[in-house]
XYZ file of C-alpha atoms in Angstrom:
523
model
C 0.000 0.000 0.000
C 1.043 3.515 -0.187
C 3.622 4.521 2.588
C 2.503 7.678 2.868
C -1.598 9.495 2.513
C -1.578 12.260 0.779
C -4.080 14.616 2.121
C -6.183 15.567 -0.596
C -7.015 14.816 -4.361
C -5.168 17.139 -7.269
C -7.143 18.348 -10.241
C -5.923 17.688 -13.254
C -7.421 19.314 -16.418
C -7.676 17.477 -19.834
C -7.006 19.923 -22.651
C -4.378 21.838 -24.430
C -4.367 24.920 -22.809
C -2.812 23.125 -19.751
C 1.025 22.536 -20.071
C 2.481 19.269 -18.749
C 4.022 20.169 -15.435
C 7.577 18.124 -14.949
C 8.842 17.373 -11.657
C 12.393 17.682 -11.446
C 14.700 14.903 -11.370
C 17.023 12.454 -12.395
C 17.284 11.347 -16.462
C 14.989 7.704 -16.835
C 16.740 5.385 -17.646
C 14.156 4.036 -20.229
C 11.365 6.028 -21.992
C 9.045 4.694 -19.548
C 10.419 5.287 -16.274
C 9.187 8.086 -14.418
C 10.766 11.225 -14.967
C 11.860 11.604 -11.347
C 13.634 9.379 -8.172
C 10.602 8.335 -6.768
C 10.241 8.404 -2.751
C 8.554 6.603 -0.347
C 5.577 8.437 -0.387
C 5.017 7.928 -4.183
C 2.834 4.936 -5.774
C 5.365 2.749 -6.730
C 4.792 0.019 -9.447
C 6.167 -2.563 -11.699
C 5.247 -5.462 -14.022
C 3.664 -5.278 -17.409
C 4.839 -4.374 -20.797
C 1.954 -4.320 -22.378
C 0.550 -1.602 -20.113
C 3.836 0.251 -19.067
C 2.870 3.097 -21.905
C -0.578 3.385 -20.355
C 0.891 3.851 -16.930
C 3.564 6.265 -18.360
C 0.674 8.451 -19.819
C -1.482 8.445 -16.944
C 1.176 9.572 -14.826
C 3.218 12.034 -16.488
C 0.523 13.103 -19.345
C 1.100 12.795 -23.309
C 1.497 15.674 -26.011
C -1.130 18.267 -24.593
C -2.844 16.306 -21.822
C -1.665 16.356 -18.437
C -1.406 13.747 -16.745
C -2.169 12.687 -12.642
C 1.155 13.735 -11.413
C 1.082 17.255 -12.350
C 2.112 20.037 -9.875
C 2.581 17.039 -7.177
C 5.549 16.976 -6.051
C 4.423 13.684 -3.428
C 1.632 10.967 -3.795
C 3.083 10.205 -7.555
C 2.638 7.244 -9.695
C 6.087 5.933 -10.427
C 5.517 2.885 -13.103
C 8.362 1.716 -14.747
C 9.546 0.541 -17.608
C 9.160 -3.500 -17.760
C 11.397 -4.206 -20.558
C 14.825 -1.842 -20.062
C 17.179 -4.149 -18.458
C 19.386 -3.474 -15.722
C 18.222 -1.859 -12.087
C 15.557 0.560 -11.527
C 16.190 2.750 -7.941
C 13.786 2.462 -5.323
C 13.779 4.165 -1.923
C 15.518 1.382 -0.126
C 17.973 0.445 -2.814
C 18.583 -0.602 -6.478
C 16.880 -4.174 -7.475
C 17.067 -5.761 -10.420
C 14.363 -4.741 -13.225
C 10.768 -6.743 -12.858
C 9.817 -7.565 -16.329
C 6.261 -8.748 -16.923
C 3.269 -9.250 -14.956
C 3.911 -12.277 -12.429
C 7.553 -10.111 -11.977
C 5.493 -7.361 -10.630
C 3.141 -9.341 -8.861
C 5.968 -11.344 -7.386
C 7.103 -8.204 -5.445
C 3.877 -7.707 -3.559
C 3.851 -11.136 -1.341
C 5.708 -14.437 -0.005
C 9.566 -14.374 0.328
C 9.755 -11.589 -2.555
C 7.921 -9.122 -1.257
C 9.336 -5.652 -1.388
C 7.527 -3.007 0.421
C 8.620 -0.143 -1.815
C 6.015 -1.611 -4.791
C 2.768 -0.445 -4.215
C 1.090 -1.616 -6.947
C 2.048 -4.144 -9.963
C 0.995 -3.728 -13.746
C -0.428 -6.757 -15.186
C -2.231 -7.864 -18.498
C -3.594 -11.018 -16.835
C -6.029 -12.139 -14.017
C -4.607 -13.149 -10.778
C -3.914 -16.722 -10.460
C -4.620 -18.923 -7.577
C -1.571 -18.609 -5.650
C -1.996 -14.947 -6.232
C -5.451 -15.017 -4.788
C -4.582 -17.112 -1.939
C -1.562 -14.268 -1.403
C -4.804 -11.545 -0.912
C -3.703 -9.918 -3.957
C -6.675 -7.808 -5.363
C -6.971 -5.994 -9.114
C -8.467 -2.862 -10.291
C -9.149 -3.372 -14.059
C -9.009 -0.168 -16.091
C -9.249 -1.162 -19.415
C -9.312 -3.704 -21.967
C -7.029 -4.880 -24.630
C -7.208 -7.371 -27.190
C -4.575 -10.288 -28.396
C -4.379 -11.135 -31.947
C -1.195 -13.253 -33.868
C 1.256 -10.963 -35.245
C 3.335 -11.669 -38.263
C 5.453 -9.964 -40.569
C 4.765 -6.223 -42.263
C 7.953 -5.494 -43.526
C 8.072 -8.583 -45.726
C 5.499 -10.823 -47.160
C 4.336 -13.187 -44.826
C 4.205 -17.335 -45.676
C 1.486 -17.462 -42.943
C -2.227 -17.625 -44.197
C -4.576 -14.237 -43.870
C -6.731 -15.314 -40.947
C -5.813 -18.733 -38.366
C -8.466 -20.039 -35.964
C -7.686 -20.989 -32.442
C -7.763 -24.482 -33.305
C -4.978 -23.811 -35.979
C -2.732 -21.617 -33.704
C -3.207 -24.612 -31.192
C -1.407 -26.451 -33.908
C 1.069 -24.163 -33.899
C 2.237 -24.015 -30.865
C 1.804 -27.932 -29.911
C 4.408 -28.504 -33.075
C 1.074 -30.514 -35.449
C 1.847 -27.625 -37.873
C 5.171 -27.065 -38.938
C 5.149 -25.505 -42.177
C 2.670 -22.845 -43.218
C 1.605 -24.876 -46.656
C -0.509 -26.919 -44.151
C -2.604 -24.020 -43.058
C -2.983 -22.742 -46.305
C 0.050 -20.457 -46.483
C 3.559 -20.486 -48.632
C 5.834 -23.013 -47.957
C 8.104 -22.220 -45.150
C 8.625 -23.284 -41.806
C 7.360 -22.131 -38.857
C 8.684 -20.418 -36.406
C 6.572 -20.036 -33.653
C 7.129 -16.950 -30.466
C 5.793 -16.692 -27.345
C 6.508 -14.057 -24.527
C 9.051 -14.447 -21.966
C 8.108 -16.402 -18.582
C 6.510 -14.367 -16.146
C 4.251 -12.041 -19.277
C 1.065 -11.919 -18.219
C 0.470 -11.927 -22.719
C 2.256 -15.460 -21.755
C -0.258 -16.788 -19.591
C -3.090 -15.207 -20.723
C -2.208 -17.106 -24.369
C -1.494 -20.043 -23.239
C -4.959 -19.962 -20.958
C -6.912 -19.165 -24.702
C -4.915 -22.171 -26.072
C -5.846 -24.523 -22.680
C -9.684 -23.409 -23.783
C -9.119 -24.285 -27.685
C -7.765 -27.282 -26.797
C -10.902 -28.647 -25.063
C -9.955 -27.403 -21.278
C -6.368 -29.462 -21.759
C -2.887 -27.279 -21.520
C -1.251 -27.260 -24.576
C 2.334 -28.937 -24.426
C 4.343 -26.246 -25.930
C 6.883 -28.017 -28.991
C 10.284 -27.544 -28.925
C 10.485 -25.098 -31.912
C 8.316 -22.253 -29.568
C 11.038 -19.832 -28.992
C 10.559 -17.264 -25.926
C 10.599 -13.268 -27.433
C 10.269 -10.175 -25.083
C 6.201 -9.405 -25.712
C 5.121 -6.750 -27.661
C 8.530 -6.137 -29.308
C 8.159 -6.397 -33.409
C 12.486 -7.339 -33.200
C 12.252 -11.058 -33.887
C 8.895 -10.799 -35.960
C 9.232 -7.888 -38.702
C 11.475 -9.309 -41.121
C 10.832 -12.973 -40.930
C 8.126 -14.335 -43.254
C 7.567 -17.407 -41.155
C 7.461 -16.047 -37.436
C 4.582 -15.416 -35.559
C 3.455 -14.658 -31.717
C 0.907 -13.569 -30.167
C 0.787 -9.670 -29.777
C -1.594 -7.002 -27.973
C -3.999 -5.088 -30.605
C -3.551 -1.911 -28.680
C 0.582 -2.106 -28.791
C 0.313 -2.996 -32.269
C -1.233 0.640 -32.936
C 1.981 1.737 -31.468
C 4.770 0.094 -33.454
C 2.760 0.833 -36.987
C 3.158 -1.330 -40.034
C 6.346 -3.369 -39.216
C 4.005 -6.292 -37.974
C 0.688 -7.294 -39.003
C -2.263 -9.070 -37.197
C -3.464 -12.156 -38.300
C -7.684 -12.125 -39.039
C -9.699 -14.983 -37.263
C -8.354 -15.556 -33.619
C -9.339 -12.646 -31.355
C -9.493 -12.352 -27.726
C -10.359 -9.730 -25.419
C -8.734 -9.213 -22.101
C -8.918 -6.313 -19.277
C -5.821 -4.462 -18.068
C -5.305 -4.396 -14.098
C -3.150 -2.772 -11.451
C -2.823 -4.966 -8.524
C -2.118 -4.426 -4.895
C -2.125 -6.213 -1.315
C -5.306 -6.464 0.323
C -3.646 -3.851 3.159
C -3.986 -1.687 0.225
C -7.756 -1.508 -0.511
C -8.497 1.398 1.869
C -5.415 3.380 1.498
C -6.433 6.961 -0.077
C -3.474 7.362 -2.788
C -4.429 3.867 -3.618
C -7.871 4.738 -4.490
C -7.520 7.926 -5.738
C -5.311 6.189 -8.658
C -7.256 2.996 -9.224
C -10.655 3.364 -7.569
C -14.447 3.864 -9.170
C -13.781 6.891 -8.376
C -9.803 7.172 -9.094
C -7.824 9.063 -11.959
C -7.631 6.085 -14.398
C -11.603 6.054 -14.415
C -11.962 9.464 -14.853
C -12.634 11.588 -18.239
C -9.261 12.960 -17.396
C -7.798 9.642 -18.211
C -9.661 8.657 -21.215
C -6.948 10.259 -23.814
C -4.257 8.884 -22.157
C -4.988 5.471 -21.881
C -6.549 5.276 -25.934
C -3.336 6.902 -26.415
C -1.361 3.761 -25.546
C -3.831 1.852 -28.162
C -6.415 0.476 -25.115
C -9.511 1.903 -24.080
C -11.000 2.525 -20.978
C -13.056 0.756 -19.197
C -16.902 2.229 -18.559
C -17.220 3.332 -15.235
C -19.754 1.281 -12.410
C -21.962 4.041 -12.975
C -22.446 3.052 -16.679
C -22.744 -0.556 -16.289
C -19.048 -0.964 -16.345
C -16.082 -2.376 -14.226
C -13.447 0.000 -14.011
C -12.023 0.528 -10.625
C -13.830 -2.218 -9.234
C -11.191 -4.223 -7.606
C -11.810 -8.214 -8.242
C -10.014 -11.319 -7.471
C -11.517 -12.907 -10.360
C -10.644 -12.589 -14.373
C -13.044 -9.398 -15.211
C -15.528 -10.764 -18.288
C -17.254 -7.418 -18.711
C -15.417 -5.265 -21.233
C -17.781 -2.215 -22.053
C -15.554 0.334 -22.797
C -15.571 4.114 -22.691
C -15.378 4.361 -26.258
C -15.234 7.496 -27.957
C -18.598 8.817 -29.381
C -17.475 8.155 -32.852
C -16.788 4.273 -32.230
C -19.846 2.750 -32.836
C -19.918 -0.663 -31.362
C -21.001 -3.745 -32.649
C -22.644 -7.176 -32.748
C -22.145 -10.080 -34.474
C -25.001 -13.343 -34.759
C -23.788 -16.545 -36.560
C -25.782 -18.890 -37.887
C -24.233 -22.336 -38.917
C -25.362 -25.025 -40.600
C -24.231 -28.655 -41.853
C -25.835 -29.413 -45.261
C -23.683 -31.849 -46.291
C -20.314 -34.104 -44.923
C -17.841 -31.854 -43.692
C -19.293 -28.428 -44.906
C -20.242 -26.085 -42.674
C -22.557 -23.561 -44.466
C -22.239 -20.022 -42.437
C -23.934 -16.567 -41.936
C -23.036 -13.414 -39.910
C -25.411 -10.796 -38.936
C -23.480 -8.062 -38.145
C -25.523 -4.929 -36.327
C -24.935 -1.591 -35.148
C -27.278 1.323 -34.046
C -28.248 3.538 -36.722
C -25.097 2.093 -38.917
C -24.201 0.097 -41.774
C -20.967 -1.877 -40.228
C -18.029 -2.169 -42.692
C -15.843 -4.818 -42.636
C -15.148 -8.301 -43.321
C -15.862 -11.854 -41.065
C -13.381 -14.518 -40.537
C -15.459 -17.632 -40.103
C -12.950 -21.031 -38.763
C -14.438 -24.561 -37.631
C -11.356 -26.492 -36.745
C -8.253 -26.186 -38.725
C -10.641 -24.062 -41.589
C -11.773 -20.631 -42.122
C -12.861 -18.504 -44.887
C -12.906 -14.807 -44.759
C -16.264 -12.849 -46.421
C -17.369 -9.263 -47.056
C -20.184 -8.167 -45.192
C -22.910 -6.979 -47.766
C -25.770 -5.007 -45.973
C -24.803 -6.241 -42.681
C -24.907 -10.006 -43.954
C -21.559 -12.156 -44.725
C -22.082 -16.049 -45.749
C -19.636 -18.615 -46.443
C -19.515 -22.080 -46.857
C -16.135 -23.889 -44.991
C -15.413 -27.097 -46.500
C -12.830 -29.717 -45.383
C -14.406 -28.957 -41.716
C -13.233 -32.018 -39.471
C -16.371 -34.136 -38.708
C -17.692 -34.187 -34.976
C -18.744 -31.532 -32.639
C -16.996 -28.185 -33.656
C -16.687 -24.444 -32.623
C -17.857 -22.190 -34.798
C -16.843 -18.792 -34.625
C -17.599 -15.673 -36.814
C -15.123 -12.454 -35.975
C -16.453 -9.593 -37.678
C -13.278 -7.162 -38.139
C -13.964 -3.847 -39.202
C -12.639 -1.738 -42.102
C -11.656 1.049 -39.883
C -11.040 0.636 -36.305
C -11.931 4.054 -35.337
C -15.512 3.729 -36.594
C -16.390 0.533 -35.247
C -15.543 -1.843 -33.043
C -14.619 -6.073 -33.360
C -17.206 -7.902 -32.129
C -17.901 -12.074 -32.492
C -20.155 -14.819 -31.616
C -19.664 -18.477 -31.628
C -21.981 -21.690 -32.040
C -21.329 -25.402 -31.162
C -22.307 -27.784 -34.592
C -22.318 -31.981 -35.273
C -20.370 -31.895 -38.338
C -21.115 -35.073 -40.469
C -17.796 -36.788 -41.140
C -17.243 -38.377 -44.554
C -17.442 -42.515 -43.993
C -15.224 -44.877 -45.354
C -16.724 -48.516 -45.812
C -14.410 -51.746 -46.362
C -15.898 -54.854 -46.867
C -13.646 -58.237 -47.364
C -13.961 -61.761 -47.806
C -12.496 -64.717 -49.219
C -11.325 -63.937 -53.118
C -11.582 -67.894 -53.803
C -13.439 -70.914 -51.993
C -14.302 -74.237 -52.778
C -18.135 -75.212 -53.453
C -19.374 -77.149 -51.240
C -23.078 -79.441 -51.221
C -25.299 -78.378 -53.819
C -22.021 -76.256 -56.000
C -22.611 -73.605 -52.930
C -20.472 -71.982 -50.136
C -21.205 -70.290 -47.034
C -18.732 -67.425 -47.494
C -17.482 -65.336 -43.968
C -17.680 -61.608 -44.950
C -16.624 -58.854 -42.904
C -17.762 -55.303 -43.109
C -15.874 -52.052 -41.607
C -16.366 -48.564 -41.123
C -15.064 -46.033 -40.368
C -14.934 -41.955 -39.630
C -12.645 -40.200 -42.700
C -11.706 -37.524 -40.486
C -12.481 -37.878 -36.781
C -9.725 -39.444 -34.792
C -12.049 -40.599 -31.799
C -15.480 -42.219 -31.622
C -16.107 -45.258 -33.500
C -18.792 -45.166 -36.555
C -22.778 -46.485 -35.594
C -25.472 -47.598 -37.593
C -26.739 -50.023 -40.301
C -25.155 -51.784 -43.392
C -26.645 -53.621 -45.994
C -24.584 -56.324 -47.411
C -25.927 -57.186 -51.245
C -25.227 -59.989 -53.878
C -25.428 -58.053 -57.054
C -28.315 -55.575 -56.804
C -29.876 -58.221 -54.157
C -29.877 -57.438 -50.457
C -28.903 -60.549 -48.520
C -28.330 -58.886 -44.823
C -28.964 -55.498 -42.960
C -26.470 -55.885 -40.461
C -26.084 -53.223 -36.953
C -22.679 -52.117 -36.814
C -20.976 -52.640 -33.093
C -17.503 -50.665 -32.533
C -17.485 -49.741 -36.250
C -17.543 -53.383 -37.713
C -19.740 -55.881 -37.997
C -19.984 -59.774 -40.539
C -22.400 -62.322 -41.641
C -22.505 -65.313 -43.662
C -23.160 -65.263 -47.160
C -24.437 -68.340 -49.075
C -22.867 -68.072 -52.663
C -23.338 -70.116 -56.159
C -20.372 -71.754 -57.791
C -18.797 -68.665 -59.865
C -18.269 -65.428 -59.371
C -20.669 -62.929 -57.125
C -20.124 -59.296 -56.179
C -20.886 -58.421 -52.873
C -21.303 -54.843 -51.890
C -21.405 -53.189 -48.568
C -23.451 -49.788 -47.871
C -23.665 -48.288 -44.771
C -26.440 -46.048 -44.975
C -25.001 -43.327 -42.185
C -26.388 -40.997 -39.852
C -25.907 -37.549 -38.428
C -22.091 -38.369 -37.910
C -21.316 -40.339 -40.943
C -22.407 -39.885 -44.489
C -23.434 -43.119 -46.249
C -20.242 -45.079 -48.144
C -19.833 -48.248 -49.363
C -17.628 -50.925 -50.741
C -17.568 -54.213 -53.180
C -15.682 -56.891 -53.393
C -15.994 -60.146 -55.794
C -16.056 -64.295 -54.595
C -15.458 -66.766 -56.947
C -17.047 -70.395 -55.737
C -14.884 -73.177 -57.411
C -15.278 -77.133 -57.574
């Protein structure tokens, strides 16, 4: 918590007739440091990348907008820089640079806790031990994370990826981009550092594509400091997971992949001691700085926007132990936002036929949607608020569905997507064998042993139900029930040569296949 309580709450004024009002002190070290040796009685804080430019802005204002710590000269947010290497000076002493979220967190409990750090920067929800520690987070505004590849050179990755693809990715399934649809080249796959709260907040979106399991991480993932376009902008074949509001900030060197988009809140966390201190909540608070209209510039000038107040059906400053789900921003009256209804249907073995109503009050949305089941997707226009597709090559079984719509200008409106769960008919394939030669027995007849098969052309679990009827020529001799995907019967057969054909006749999970093979009945 803050050491010190400052005794009342300092004005600040958004607008350009206010000049930015610099406390004196000592160079930063990086560009997001603060501008001054913070003391004990400052708010002291750590952690994030992704939000270390937000923080920066809020405190010390950008271009003509002031930010909280003008004409303070105590009670100051000190946030810095995650990603600058070295030490960064605290009251008590030089330690060693926190970079990412758990670093930050780290600092405020258990054998690492450091009472200068007031408050920790962090892109993710607080995880259990973090809970049990009586952490607590303010969310103040929300972010989204999309997969960034290449802008200064032309990428070998596909347009759009679903999260069933990316899962791919990263589990080492996919290793060259022809097999998503790309150029040939081989992946190479980047995730944030350990201890980025990006990192865990992926690998928690790939857990949930990959059916609640974690996703075992193959050994060509290669760890990248988030958020920094280095390792991606000149390589065709890289790719990593990157925040859509620091992507506004590095321009065109990168590009973000269209179909996998999630949405995550930004937080500030502090001990439980710290819930009732005054700085505390003047900074973070329903009430605070980051939740005022003061802040709004600032934090949609780091590429985020802010969270809508508890008085507008919103969550900012609410502090939480749980991951915040409500992300109604504070847009800016020009963004209009959006929804997004998908429809999906299955008219025929592995095609998923889709449609996207895309809405907005009193607007025509503009933009396209990125429809995936599985390892497919398909991008479309949207037409008078309509996009349809059909996806074909859809792996049979139960699939997520998801529409994104992504619109043609950012500033007019926002993302928005919906998702449905579909039984996807697999294709079926049928074998059917028996003896190619037998001896006739009584009568110049045989009982012949034939054995029937079948099985899912694309699904890699369940085992195929339903009925097959076995025929002599155009004659049906047996409807048999198939039992784990196989079933037999005996077949009486003439001396010479018979052709006996196998059709399953499907069901909801298996389209109808079949199969022949010929007998021949000797003396």
């Amino acid at each position: 918590m803050s050491k010190t309580l400052r005794g009342g709450l300092v004005a600040t004024v958004l607008g350009a007739s206010l000049a930015l009002v610099a406390t004196p002190a000592l160079a930063a070290t990086g560009d997001y440091d603060p501008s001054f040796t913070p003391e004990s009685s400052d708010l002291i804080g750590v952690g994030s990348d992704t939000t270390q430019i937000a923080m920066h802005y809020a405190a010390e204002g950008y271009g003509d907008v002031a930010g909280y710590n003008a004409g303070l000269t105590t009670g100051r947010i000190a946030s810095f820089q995650a990603d600058n290497g070295g030490t960064i000076t605290l009251p008590s002493g030089d330690i060693d640079r926190p970079n990412g979220s758990g670093a930050g967190k780290a600092l405020l409990y258990g054998a690492t806790d450091n009472a200068d750090i007031d408050f920790a920067r962090s892109s993710s929800a607080l995880s259990t031990t973090e809970v049990n520690a009586s952490l607590y987070a303010f969310p103040f505004a929300v972010d989204g994370l999309q997969m960034a590849v290449s802008g200064n050179v032309a990428t070998h990755a596909p347009a759009s990826l679903t999260a069933e693809q990316i899962v791919g990715i990263y589990d080492g399934t996919y290793t060259d981009w022809s097999e998503l649809g790309g150029t040939a080249g081989t992946i190479v796959p980047l995730i944030p550092q350990s201890g980025s709260g990006t990192r865990s907040f992926f690998l928690a979106q790939l857990k949930a594509a990959n059916g609640g399991v974690d996703v075992t991480l193959a050994g060509t993932v290669t760890e990248t400091q988030e958020h920094d376009p280095t390792d991606i902008e000149d390589d065709a074949d890289a790719i990593a997971p990157f925040s859509t509001g620091r992507a506004k900030l590095v321009g065109d060197v990168i590009s973000l992949e269209n179909g996998f988009l999630a949405q995550r809140a930004m937080y500030n966390v502090v001990r439980a001691s710290g819930l009732a201190d005054e700085d505390i909540q003047a900074v973070f608070g329903e009430d605070g700085f980051l939740c005022s209209d003061d802040a709004t510039a600032l934090i949609e000038a780091a590429g985020f926007e802010q969270l809508a107040r508890t008085t507008d059906d919103g969550v900012c400053g609410e502090a939480t132990q749980a991951a915040t789900s409500n992300f109604t921003a504070n847009t800016s009256a020009s963004t209009v936002e959006t929804a997004t209804a998908l429809t999906a249907t299955n008219p025929a073995a592995r095609k998923v036929k889709v449609t996207a109503d895309v809405t907005a009050t009193d607007a025509d949305p503009a933009g396209t949607v990125v429809f995936g089941a599985g390892s497919t997707s398909v991008t479309a226009d949207v037409v008078d608020g309509v996009a349809t597709a059909t996806l074909t090559g859809v792996k049979g079984g139960q699939q997520t569905v998801t529409a994104s719509f992504v619109p043609t200008d950012a500033d007019a409106f926002t993302a928005s997507s919906d998702s449905v769960s579909l039984l996807v008919q697999d294709r079926s394939v049928t074998t059917v064998t028996a003896p190619k030669k037998v001896k006739a027995g009584a009568a110049s007849k045989k009982a012949v042993a034939v054995k029937v098969a079948v099985k899912y052309q694309s699904r890699t679990s369940g085992t195929v139900a339903g009925k097959v009827k076995l025929l002599k020529g155009k004659k049906v001799v047996a409807t048999l029930s198939l039992k784990k995907g196989a079933a037999s019967a005996k077949v009486v057969l003439p001396k010479g040569t018979s052709t006996l054909t196998a059709t399953y006749l499907g069901n909801k999970a298996a389209a109808a296949s079949q199969d022949s093979t010929k007998v021949s009945v000797v003396k």
